[in-house]
Amino acid sequence: MSFKFILASQSPRREELLALVLDTFEIIPAKIDESFMQNESALEYVRRMARRKAEAVAKNNPDTVVIGCDTIVEIDGKIFGKPENEDDAERMLATLSGRFHQVITAVNIQNAKKDIAFSEETRVEFWKLSKEQISQYVQSGECFDKAGAYAIQGRGALLVKSINGDYYNVVGLPVARLAHELNNIKK
């Protein structure tokens, strides 16, 4: 049986990572409200976003397998999504400086017969960063459009002291787990 796959994301990083798992797929970004709900945990939020993205695209593409994803950074019970501006990015990075945080990616895979949801968590520790280091990184522009205001696959790697878990999860897509779950869809 042959499947058509859709990635419900506009992230170029997820597109690159999904190409490690699938030879062909289409990209249709989901247009959904990504607002946080009051008293929602980081895990609840990221799972809800992945599901809503998959559902939004699946309803118009019933004969496909749709992959919805979302990634956030969590520290002290606070959710760090993408920074709104330079000040927000600097605030996030200053909070992460010298500390551990969790990167959580949720994935929701849907087709007419199956609905598979999972999440991966990776623990990341940052070096203690000076105001100058934070400012230089923010000025590079790499921090924008990234949960937690950093890209581990780029210059943001210089901020990271240690990582415990799936590296690709921090980039935005836990590829090994996704490959395993997609094999279950094909059965």
mmCIF file of C-alpha atoms in Angstrom:
data_model
loop_
_atom_site.group_PDB
_atom_site.id
_atom_site.type_symbol
_atom_site.label_atom_id
_atom_site.label_comp_id
_atom_site.label_asym_id
_atom_site.label_seq_id
_atom_site.Cartn_x
_atom_site.Cartn_y
_atom_site.Cartn_z
ATOM 1 C CA MET A 1 0.000 0.000 0.000
ATOM 2 C CA SER A 2 1.302 3.444 -0.939
ATOM 3 C CA PHE A 3 0.822 6.491 1.251
ATOM 4 C CA LYS A 4 0.932 10.190 0.495
ATOM 5 C CA PHE A 5 2.454 12.232 3.327
ATOM 6 C CA ILE A 6 1.952 15.873 4.307
ATOM 7 C CA LEU A 7 3.985 17.863 6.815
ATOM 8 C CA ALA A 8 1.692 20.432 8.464
ATOM 9 C CA SER A 9 4.545 22.856 9.174
ATOM 10 C CA GLN A 10 6.328 25.737 7.512
ATOM 11 C CA SER A 11 9.597 25.090 9.372
ATOM 12 C CA PRO A 12 12.541 24.624 6.987
ATOM 13 C CA ARG A 13 14.305 22.655 9.747
ATOM 14 C CA ARG A 14 11.443 20.155 10.002
ATOM 15 C CA GLU A 15 11.366 19.840 6.223
ATOM 16 C CA GLU A 16 15.083 18.959 6.181
ATOM 17 C CA LEU A 17 14.691 16.468 9.022
ATOM 18 C CA LEU A 18 11.609 14.784 7.560
ATOM 19 C CA ALA A 19 13.614 14.219 4.354
ATOM 20 C CA LEU A 20 15.784 11.855 6.442
ATOM 21 C CA VAL A 21 12.674 9.729 7.066
ATOM 22 C CA LEU A 22 10.563 10.053 3.904
ATOM 23 C CA ASP A 23 11.587 10.234 0.251
ATOM 24 C CA THR A 24 8.560 12.295 -0.792
ATOM 25 C CA PHE A 25 6.097 14.468 1.063
ATOM 26 C CA GLU A 26 4.156 17.669 0.590
ATOM 27 C CA ILE A 27 4.232 20.710 2.859
ATOM 28 C CA ILE A 28 0.971 22.397 3.817
ATOM 29 C CA PRO A 29 1.383 24.721 6.810
ATOM 30 C CA ALA A 30 -1.531 24.666 9.240
ATOM 31 C CA LYS A 31 -3.196 27.980 9.901
ATOM 32 C CA ILE A 32 -4.353 27.772 13.515
ATOM 33 C CA ASP A 33 -4.551 29.949 16.607
ATOM 34 C CA GLU A 34 -1.446 29.145 18.659
ATOM 35 C CA SER A 35 -2.508 31.010 21.798
ATOM 36 C CA PHE A 36 -1.753 29.536 25.190
ATOM 37 C CA MET A 37 -4.665 28.522 27.407
ATOM 38 C CA GLN A 38 -4.715 29.589 31.038
ATOM 39 C CA ASN A 39 -3.192 26.993 33.405
ATOM 40 C CA GLU A 40 -2.050 24.825 30.490
ATOM 41 C CA SER A 41 1.217 22.952 31.077
ATOM 42 C CA ALA A 42 3.995 23.009 28.497
ATOM 43 C CA LEU A 43 3.310 19.379 27.598
ATOM 44 C CA GLU A 44 -0.454 19.943 27.275
ATOM 45 C CA TYR A 45 0.141 23.001 25.087
ATOM 46 C CA VAL A 46 2.601 21.376 22.693
ATOM 47 C CA ARG A 47 0.428 18.257 22.336
ATOM 48 C CA ARG A 48 -2.651 20.383 21.641
ATOM 49 C CA MET A 49 -0.790 22.390 18.987
ATOM 50 C CA ALA A 50 0.534 19.276 17.205
ATOM 51 C CA ARG A 51 -2.976 17.754 17.148
ATOM 52 C CA ARG A 52 -4.655 20.953 15.959
ATOM 53 C CA LYS A 53 -2.097 21.371 13.163
ATOM 54 C CA ALA A 54 -2.600 17.783 11.981
ATOM 55 C CA GLU A 55 -6.392 18.064 12.188
ATOM 56 C CA ALA A 56 -6.485 21.372 10.312
ATOM 57 C CA VAL A 57 -4.605 19.927 7.343
ATOM 58 C CA ALA A 58 -6.122 16.416 7.490
ATOM 59 C CA LYS A 59 -9.705 17.677 7.148
ATOM 60 C CA ASN A 60 -8.935 18.919 3.605
ATOM 61 C CA ASN A 61 -6.680 15.975 2.723
ATOM 62 C CA PRO A 62 -8.517 12.816 3.794
ATOM 63 C CA ASP A 63 -6.467 10.377 1.673
ATOM 64 C CA THR A 64 -3.105 11.291 3.187
ATOM 65 C CA VAL A 65 -0.999 10.812 6.298
ATOM 66 C CA VAL A 66 -0.622 14.214 7.959
ATOM 67 C CA ILE A 67 2.201 14.961 10.395
ATOM 68 C CA GLY A 68 1.624 17.864 12.784
ATOM 69 C CA CYS A 69 4.415 19.030 15.116
ATOM 70 C CA ASP A 70 5.157 21.687 17.668
ATOM 71 C CA THR A 71 8.245 22.435 19.770
ATOM 72 C CA ILE A 72 8.573 24.569 22.886
ATOM 73 C CA VAL A 73 11.111 25.276 25.601
ATOM 74 C CA GLU A 74 10.033 24.962 29.237
ATOM 75 C CA ILE A 75 11.818 26.288 32.313
ATOM 76 C CA ASP A 76 10.379 26.780 35.806
ATOM 77 C CA GLY A 77 6.920 25.910 34.484
ATOM 78 C CA LYS A 78 7.103 28.745 31.939
ATOM 79 C CA ILE A 79 6.698 28.144 28.224
ATOM 80 C CA PHE A 80 9.121 29.828 25.820
ATOM 81 C CA GLY A 81 7.891 29.812 22.264
ATOM 82 C CA LYS A 82 9.315 32.003 19.507
ATOM 83 C CA PRO A 83 10.505 35.430 20.651
ATOM 84 C CA GLU A 84 8.368 38.394 19.634
ATOM 85 C CA ASN A 85 11.304 40.798 19.284
ATOM 86 C CA GLU A 86 14.930 41.367 20.347
ATOM 87 C CA ASP A 87 14.030 42.257 23.937
ATOM 88 C CA ASP A 88 11.957 39.095 24.279
ATOM 89 C CA ALA A 89 14.812 36.999 22.841
ATOM 90 C CA GLU A 90 17.310 38.567 25.254
ATOM 91 C CA ARG A 91 14.953 37.912 28.187
ATOM 92 C CA MET A 92 14.581 34.253 27.208
ATOM 93 C CA LEU A 93 18.312 33.708 26.767
ATOM 94 C CA ALA A 94 19.110 35.459 30.064
ATOM 95 C CA THR A 95 16.633 33.156 31.811
ATOM 96 C CA LEU A 96 18.195 30.052 30.200
ATOM 97 C CA SER A 97 21.758 31.209 30.973
ATOM 98 C CA GLY A 98 23.637 28.821 33.258
ATOM 99 C CA ARG A 99 20.591 26.598 33.741
ATOM 100 C CA PHE A 100 18.844 23.447 32.569
ATOM 101 C CA HIS A 101 15.638 23.565 30.537
ATOM 102 C CA GLN A 102 13.430 21.092 28.703
ATOM 103 C CA VAL A 103 12.763 21.088 24.979
ATOM 104 C CA ILE A 104 9.490 19.337 24.222
ATOM 105 C CA THR A 105 8.342 18.359 20.746
ATOM 106 C CA ALA A 106 4.921 16.819 20.221
ATOM 107 C CA VAL A 107 4.012 14.977 17.043
ATOM 108 C CA ASN A 108 0.545 13.979 15.854
ATOM 109 C CA ILE A 109 0.206 11.633 12.878
ATOM 110 C CA GLN A 110 -3.255 11.259 11.362
ATOM 111 C CA ASN A 111 -4.855 9.419 8.511
ATOM 112 C CA ALA A 112 -8.321 7.961 7.944
ATOM 113 C CA LYS A 113 -7.513 4.857 10.014
ATOM 114 C CA LYS A 114 -5.001 5.908 12.660
ATOM 115 C CA ASP A 115 -4.211 8.750 15.016
ATOM 116 C CA ILE A 116 -0.806 8.475 16.666
ATOM 117 C CA ALA A 117 0.409 11.060 19.155
ATOM 118 C CA PHE A 118 3.702 11.190 21.027
ATOM 119 C CA SER A 119 6.120 13.664 22.521
ATOM 120 C CA GLU A 120 9.835 13.723 23.212
ATOM 121 C CA GLU A 121 11.632 15.685 25.913
ATOM 122 C CA THR A 122 15.296 16.628 25.850
ATOM 123 C CA ARG A 123 17.132 18.254 28.748
ATOM 124 C CA VAL A 124 19.508 21.027 27.712
ATOM 125 C CA GLU A 125 21.976 22.976 29.845
ATOM 126 C CA PHE A 126 23.301 26.387 28.835
ATOM 127 C CA TRP A 127 26.651 27.880 29.716
ATOM 128 C CA LYS A 128 26.525 30.989 31.904
ATOM 129 C CA LEU A 129 26.169 33.755 29.302
ATOM 130 C CA SER A 130 27.268 37.379 29.599
ATOM 131 C CA LYS A 131 25.015 40.215 28.456
ATOM 132 C CA GLU A 132 27.449 40.754 25.599
ATOM 133 C CA GLN A 133 27.216 37.116 24.456
ATOM 134 C CA ILE A 134 23.424 37.267 24.569
ATOM 135 C CA SER A 135 23.345 40.549 22.668
ATOM 136 C CA GLN A 136 25.739 39.273 19.987
ATOM 137 C CA TYR A 137 23.682 36.144 19.492
ATOM 138 C CA VAL A 138 20.431 38.091 19.235
ATOM 139 C CA GLN A 139 22.055 40.522 16.769
ATOM 140 C CA SER A 140 22.956 37.547 14.559
ATOM 141 C CA GLY A 141 19.217 37.154 13.908
ATOM 142 C CA GLU A 142 19.393 33.392 14.334
ATOM 143 C CA CYS A 143 17.221 33.515 17.470
ATOM 144 C CA PHE A 144 14.039 34.479 15.663
ATOM 145 C CA ASP A 145 11.462 31.889 14.658
ATOM 146 C CA LYS A 146 12.992 29.449 17.181
ATOM 147 C CA ALA A 147 11.439 28.196 20.408
ATOM 148 C CA GLY A 148 13.496 29.489 23.323
ATOM 149 C CA ALA A 149 15.281 31.959 21.020
ATOM 150 C CA TYR A 150 18.114 29.662 19.954
ATOM 151 C CA ALA A 151 19.047 27.229 17.188
ATOM 152 C CA ILE A 152 21.180 24.351 18.461
ATOM 153 C CA GLN A 153 22.016 23.407 14.856
ATOM 154 C CA GLY A 154 23.567 26.830 14.248
ATOM 155 C CA ARG A 155 25.491 29.387 16.286
ATOM 156 C CA GLY A 156 23.209 28.531 19.189
ATOM 157 C CA ALA A 157 25.339 25.403 19.660
ATOM 158 C CA LEU A 158 27.901 27.703 21.310
ATOM 159 C CA LEU A 159 25.396 28.437 24.103
ATOM 160 C CA VAL A 160 24.821 24.768 24.965
ATOM 161 C CA LYS A 161 26.926 23.132 27.688
ATOM 162 C CA SER A 162 25.197 19.722 27.661
ATOM 163 C CA ILE A 163 22.271 17.819 26.212
ATOM 164 C CA ASN A 164 20.514 14.733 27.517
ATOM 165 C CA GLY A 165 18.153 13.191 24.986
ATOM 166 C CA ASP A 166 17.403 13.399 21.291
ATOM 167 C CA TYR A 167 19.418 16.153 19.565
ATOM 168 C CA TYR A 168 16.984 16.261 16.630
ATOM 169 C CA ASN A 169 14.153 16.870 19.085
ATOM 170 C CA VAL A 170 15.846 20.157 20.017
ATOM 171 C CA VAL A 171 16.093 21.051 16.319
ATOM 172 C CA GLY A 172 12.338 20.423 16.052
ATOM 173 C CA LEU A 173 11.599 16.840 14.990
ATOM 174 C CA PRO A 174 12.521 13.594 16.793
ATOM 175 C CA VAL A 175 13.338 11.720 13.568
ATOM 176 C CA ALA A 176 14.120 8.251 14.940
ATOM 177 C CA ARG A 177 10.870 8.074 16.922
ATOM 178 C CA LEU A 178 8.932 9.496 13.974
ATOM 179 C CA ALA A 179 10.395 6.864 11.625
ATOM 180 C CA HIS A 180 9.371 4.140 14.073
ATOM 181 C CA GLU A 181 5.813 5.490 14.340
ATOM 182 C CA LEU A 182 5.440 5.908 10.565
ATOM 183 C CA ASN A 183 6.371 2.248 10.177
ATOM 184 C CA ASN A 184 3.345 1.478 12.386
ATOM 185 C CA ILE A 185 1.115 3.481 10.014
ATOM 186 C CA LYS A 186 2.312 1.421 7.053
ATOM 187 C CA LYS A 187 1.320 -1.891 8.723
#
